[in-house]
Amino acid sequence: MVPAGTKGQEDKAQAARAAGDDSRHRHGGHLGQPADHGGRGEHDPERQPRRGHRLRQLAVRLAPERAQLVGTRQLGEEARDQSGPLTVRAFFGLPLPERHREALGPFLAECQRVGPDFRWTPAENLHLTIRFLGHVELLLAEGIADRVAAAQPARFEVQLGETGAFKRGKMARVLWLGLRTGATEISALAATVEAECARAGLEAEKRGFHAHLTLARARPREGAVSPSLPEPPELEPWRADELILYRSRLGRGGSVYEPMRRLRLG
């Protein structure tokens, strides 16, 4: 015989166990695992707005940084377009008067006919090279030009002379016109430019300066046999009153020379 109080306690315990089993069945839970209370996981309707809010906050924080990066890239491209490349292929030279270039046109055409193994300089590119700089920083080239201008080189008379060639053995590398007058003055100008190049840290020229007007360069690397050139036209002297810092660009038809700085000779 079971006491009345004891049976009542057992009935309450069975009811509690039954309620627990029913609760685990409804919530999909197992012993020792948390039940899914109302679906408060990643799909919880109360948590989802908070997550979206955090994402929007993150997007707001990142937006200015992204805009800054895009703006910097665009600004850099515009700066390069405005100032040109950081380095340029440059040289200092004395331009020929237009009338002299025109007079040399037919002469160059005949030279090209008799000298096909050479690349002939177009008449519009003819100049007297003072100093070839090579590939240098743009600011460095402009700094040299500033110091040459400050030295105030003098103007002088120039007249072209006879044809000649720079050779290696019997093979000609460069064909040129020499100077009849102005060789001494142009050498002094070249010395001024060379001194400023040295101050800027450029390597000194290995060969001594030789004033000339380049007509053509040999196509083969080892040079070519110098052709028998026609007599150049007799050109009157002109006053060299301008030194130009040229930029050399390689175009479809060959090199293109663009004046970057014009320095007046006093």
Coordinates of C-alpha atoms in Angstrom, one line a residue:
M1 CA 0.0 0.0 0.0
V2 CA 1.5 3.3 -1.1
P3 CA 0.9 6.4 1.0
A4 CA -1.4 9.0 -0.5
G5 CA 1.3 11.7 -0.4
T6 CA 3.8 9.6 -2.2
K7 CA 1.5 8.7 -5.1
G8 CA 0.7 12.4 -5.6
Q9 CA 4.3 13.2 -5.9
E10 CA 4.8 10.5 -8.5
D11 CA 1.9 11.7 -10.6
K12 CA 3.4 15.2 -10.6
A13 CA 6.8 13.9 -11.7
Q14 CA 5.3 11.9 -14.6
A15 CA 3.4 15.0 -15.7
A16 CA 6.6 17.0 -15.6
R17 CA 8.5 14.4 -17.7
A18 CA 5.7 14.3 -20.2
A19 CA 5.7 18.1 -20.5
G20 CA 9.5 18.0 -21.1
D21 CA 9.2 15.4 -23.8
D22 CA 6.5 17.4 -25.5
S23 CA 8.6 20.5 -25.4
R24 CA 11.6 18.9 -26.9
H25 CA 9.5 17.4 -29.7
R26 CA 8.0 20.8 -30.6
H27 CA 11.3 22.7 -30.5
G28 CA 13.4 19.9 -32.2
G29 CA 15.8 19.8 -29.3
H30 CA 17.8 17.0 -27.9
L31 CA 19.2 16.5 -24.5
G32 CA 22.3 18.6 -24.0
Q33 CA 21.6 20.8 -27.1
P34 CA 19.9 24.2 -27.0
A35 CA 16.5 24.4 -28.5
D36 CA 15.7 26.9 -31.3
H37 CA 13.7 29.4 -29.4
G38 CA 11.5 31.1 -31.9
G39 CA 14.1 30.8 -34.7
R40 CA 16.5 33.5 -33.3
G41 CA 19.3 32.4 -35.7
E42 CA 20.4 34.2 -38.9
H43 CA 16.9 34.3 -40.2
D44 CA 15.4 35.8 -37.0
P45 CA 13.2 38.7 -38.1
E46 CA 14.3 40.7 -35.1
R47 CA 18.1 40.2 -35.8
Q48 CA 18.0 40.7 -39.6
P49 CA 17.3 44.4 -39.5
R50 CA 20.2 44.9 -37.0
R51 CA 22.5 43.0 -39.4
G52 CA 21.4 45.1 -42.4
H53 CA 21.9 48.2 -40.3
R54 CA 25.5 47.2 -39.6
L55 CA 26.1 46.5 -43.3
R56 CA 24.8 49.9 -44.2
Q57 CA 27.0 51.5 -41.6
L58 CA 30.0 49.6 -43.0
A59 CA 29.1 50.8 -46.6
V60 CA 28.9 54.4 -45.4
R61 CA 32.4 54.1 -43.8
L62 CA 33.9 52.5 -46.9
A63 CA 32.3 54.9 -49.4
P64 CA 34.6 57.9 -48.7
E65 CA 37.7 55.7 -48.8
R66 CA 36.6 54.2 -52.2
A67 CA 35.9 57.7 -53.5
Q68 CA 39.2 58.9 -52.3
L69 CA 41.1 56.1 -54.1
V70 CA 39.2 56.6 -57.3
G71 CA 39.7 60.3 -57.2
T72 CA 43.5 59.9 -56.5
R73 CA 43.8 57.6 -59.6
Q74 CA 41.9 60.0 -61.8
L75 CA 44.0 63.0 -60.5
G76 CA 47.2 61.1 -61.2
E77 CA 46.2 60.3 -64.7
E78 CA 45.3 64.0 -65.3
A79 CA 48.6 65.1 -63.8
R80 CA 50.5 62.8 -66.1
D81 CA 48.5 64.1 -69.1
Q82 CA 49.3 67.7 -68.2
S83 CA 53.0 67.4 -67.3
G84 CA 54.0 64.6 -69.7
P85 CA 56.0 61.5 -68.7
L86 CA 58.4 61.6 -65.8
T87 CA 61.3 61.0 -68.1
V88 CA 61.9 62.3 -71.6
R89 CA 64.4 61.6 -74.4
A90 CA 65.9 65.0 -74.9
F91 CA 68.7 67.0 -76.4
F92 CA 69.8 70.6 -77.0
G93 CA 70.1 71.8 -80.6
L94 CA 70.3 74.8 -82.8
P95 CA 67.5 75.0 -85.4
L96 CA 68.0 75.8 -89.0
P97 CA 66.1 78.6 -90.6
E98 CA 63.1 77.4 -92.6
R99 CA 64.5 78.7 -95.9
H100 CA 67.6 76.6 -95.3
R101 CA 65.6 73.4 -94.6
E102 CA 63.6 74.0 -97.8
A103 CA 66.8 74.5 -99.8
L104 CA 68.2 71.2 -98.5
G105 CA 65.1 69.2 -99.4
P106 CA 66.0 68.4 -103.0
F107 CA 69.6 67.7 -101.9
L108 CA 68.4 65.2 -99.3
A109 CA 66.1 63.5 -101.9
E110 CA 69.1 62.9 -104.2
C111 CA 71.2 61.7 -101.3
Q112 CA 68.5 59.2 -100.4
R113 CA 68.5 57.9 -104.0
V114 CA 72.3 57.2 -104.0
G115 CA 72.5 56.1 -100.4
P116 CA 69.7 53.6 -99.7
D117 CA 71.8 52.0 -96.9
F118 CA 71.3 55.1 -94.7
R119 CA 68.3 56.5 -92.9
W120 CA 68.1 60.1 -94.1
T121 CA 67.0 62.9 -91.8
P122 CA 63.8 64.6 -93.0
A123 CA 64.3 68.3 -93.9
E124 CA 62.0 69.4 -91.1
N125 CA 64.1 67.7 -88.5
L126 CA 67.5 69.2 -89.5
H127 CA 69.3 70.8 -86.6
L128 CA 72.8 71.2 -85.1
T129 CA 73.1 69.0 -82.1
I130 CA 74.7 70.7 -79.1
R131 CA 74.2 68.0 -76.4
F132 CA 72.3 64.8 -76.4
L133 CA 70.9 64.1 -72.9
G134 CA 69.3 60.7 -73.5
H135 CA 66.4 59.5 -71.3
V136 CA 66.4 61.9 -68.3
E137 CA 63.9 63.2 -65.8
L138 CA 61.9 66.1 -67.2
L139 CA 62.6 68.4 -64.2
L140 CA 66.4 67.6 -64.6
A141 CA 66.4 68.6 -68.2
E142 CA 64.4 71.8 -67.5
G143 CA 66.8 72.6 -64.6
I144 CA 69.8 72.4 -67.0
A145 CA 68.0 74.7 -69.5
D146 CA 67.4 77.2 -66.7
R147 CA 71.0 77.3 -65.8
V148 CA 72.2 77.6 -69.4
A149 CA 69.8 80.5 -69.9
A150 CA 71.2 82.2 -66.8
A151 CA 74.7 81.9 -68.3
Q152 CA 73.5 84.1 -71.2
P153 CA 75.5 82.5 -74.1
A154 CA 76.2 84.9 -77.0
R155 CA 74.6 84.6 -80.4
F156 CA 76.9 84.0 -83.4
E157 CA 77.0 83.5 -87.2
V158 CA 76.8 80.0 -88.7
Q159 CA 77.3 78.8 -92.2
L160 CA 77.2 75.2 -93.4
G161 CA 80.1 73.7 -95.2
E162 CA 81.1 70.4 -96.9
T163 CA 79.9 66.8 -96.4
G164 CA 81.8 64.4 -94.2
A165 CA 81.4 61.1 -92.3
F166 CA 82.0 59.5 -88.9
K167 CA 83.6 56.1 -89.7
R168 CA 84.5 52.9 -87.9
G169 CA 87.3 51.6 -90.1
K170 CA 86.1 51.8 -93.7
M171 CA 82.4 51.8 -92.8
A172 CA 80.5 55.1 -92.4
R173 CA 78.2 55.4 -89.4
V174 CA 77.0 59.0 -89.7
L175 CA 77.0 61.3 -92.8
W176 CA 77.0 65.0 -92.0
L177 CA 77.5 68.6 -93.2
G178 CA 80.3 70.5 -91.4
L179 CA 80.5 74.2 -90.6
R180 CA 82.3 76.8 -92.7
T181 CA 81.9 79.5 -90.0
G182 CA 80.7 79.4 -86.4
A183 CA 82.6 76.3 -85.3
T184 CA 84.5 78.0 -82.5
E185 CA 81.4 79.8 -81.1
I186 CA 79.2 76.7 -81.3
S187 CA 81.9 74.7 -79.4
A188 CA 81.9 77.3 -76.7
L189 CA 78.1 77.0 -76.4
A190 CA 78.5 73.2 -76.2
A191 CA 81.0 73.6 -73.4
T192 CA 78.6 75.8 -71.4
V193 CA 75.8 73.2 -71.8
E194 CA 78.2 70.4 -70.9
A195 CA 79.3 72.1 -67.7
E196 CA 75.6 72.4 -66.6
C197 CA 75.0 68.8 -67.5
A198 CA 77.9 67.8 -65.3
R199 CA 76.5 69.9 -62.4
A200 CA 73.2 68.1 -62.8
G201 CA 75.0 64.8 -62.4
L202 CA 74.9 63.5 -66.0
E203 CA 77.8 61.4 -67.3
A204 CA 80.3 63.3 -69.4
E205 CA 80.4 62.8 -73.1
K206 CA 83.1 60.3 -74.0
R207 CA 83.9 61.9 -77.3
G208 CA 84.9 65.5 -77.9
F209 CA 82.4 67.9 -79.4
H210 CA 82.4 68.1 -83.2
A211 CA 80.0 70.6 -84.7
H212 CA 78.0 69.1 -87.6
L213 CA 74.6 68.8 -89.1
T214 CA 73.5 65.1 -89.2
L215 CA 72.3 64.1 -92.6
A216 CA 71.9 60.3 -92.2
R217 CA 72.8 57.3 -90.1
A218 CA 73.7 53.8 -91.4
R219 CA 71.0 51.2 -91.3
P220 CA 73.4 48.3 -90.6
R221 CA 74.8 48.3 -87.0
E222 CA 78.3 47.9 -88.3
G223 CA 77.9 50.8 -90.8
A224 CA 77.8 51.1 -94.5
V225 CA 79.9 52.1 -97.4
S226 CA 79.8 55.9 -97.8
P227 CA 78.1 56.8 -101.1
S228 CA 79.3 59.5 -103.5
L229 CA 77.1 62.4 -102.4
P230 CA 76.1 65.3 -104.6
E231 CA 77.4 68.8 -103.8
P232 CA 75.3 70.5 -101.1
P233 CA 73.6 73.8 -102.0
E234 CA 75.5 77.0 -101.2
L235 CA 73.6 78.5 -98.2
E236 CA 74.1 81.9 -96.8
P237 CA 75.2 82.4 -93.2
W238 CA 72.5 83.0 -90.5
R239 CA 72.6 84.3 -87.0
A240 CA 72.1 81.6 -84.4
D241 CA 70.1 83.4 -81.7
E242 CA 68.1 80.5 -80.2
L243 CA 69.0 77.3 -78.4
I244 CA 66.2 74.7 -78.1
L245 CA 65.7 71.9 -75.6
Y246 CA 64.1 69.3 -77.8
R247 CA 62.0 66.3 -76.9
S248 CA 62.4 63.3 -79.2
R249 CA 59.4 61.0 -79.7
L250 CA 59.3 57.9 -81.9
G251 CA 56.4 58.2 -84.3
R252 CA 55.2 56.0 -87.2
G253 CA 57.4 57.7 -89.7
G254 CA 60.5 58.0 -87.4
S255 CA 61.6 60.4 -84.7
V256 CA 59.6 63.6 -84.1
Y257 CA 61.4 66.5 -82.4
E258 CA 59.2 68.7 -80.3
P259 CA 60.6 72.0 -78.8
M260 CA 60.2 72.0 -75.0
R261 CA 62.2 75.2 -74.2
R262 CA 63.5 78.0 -76.3
L263 CA 66.5 79.8 -74.9
R264 CA 67.4 83.2 -76.4
L265 CA 71.1 83.8 -77.1
G266 CA 72.2 87.3 -76.2

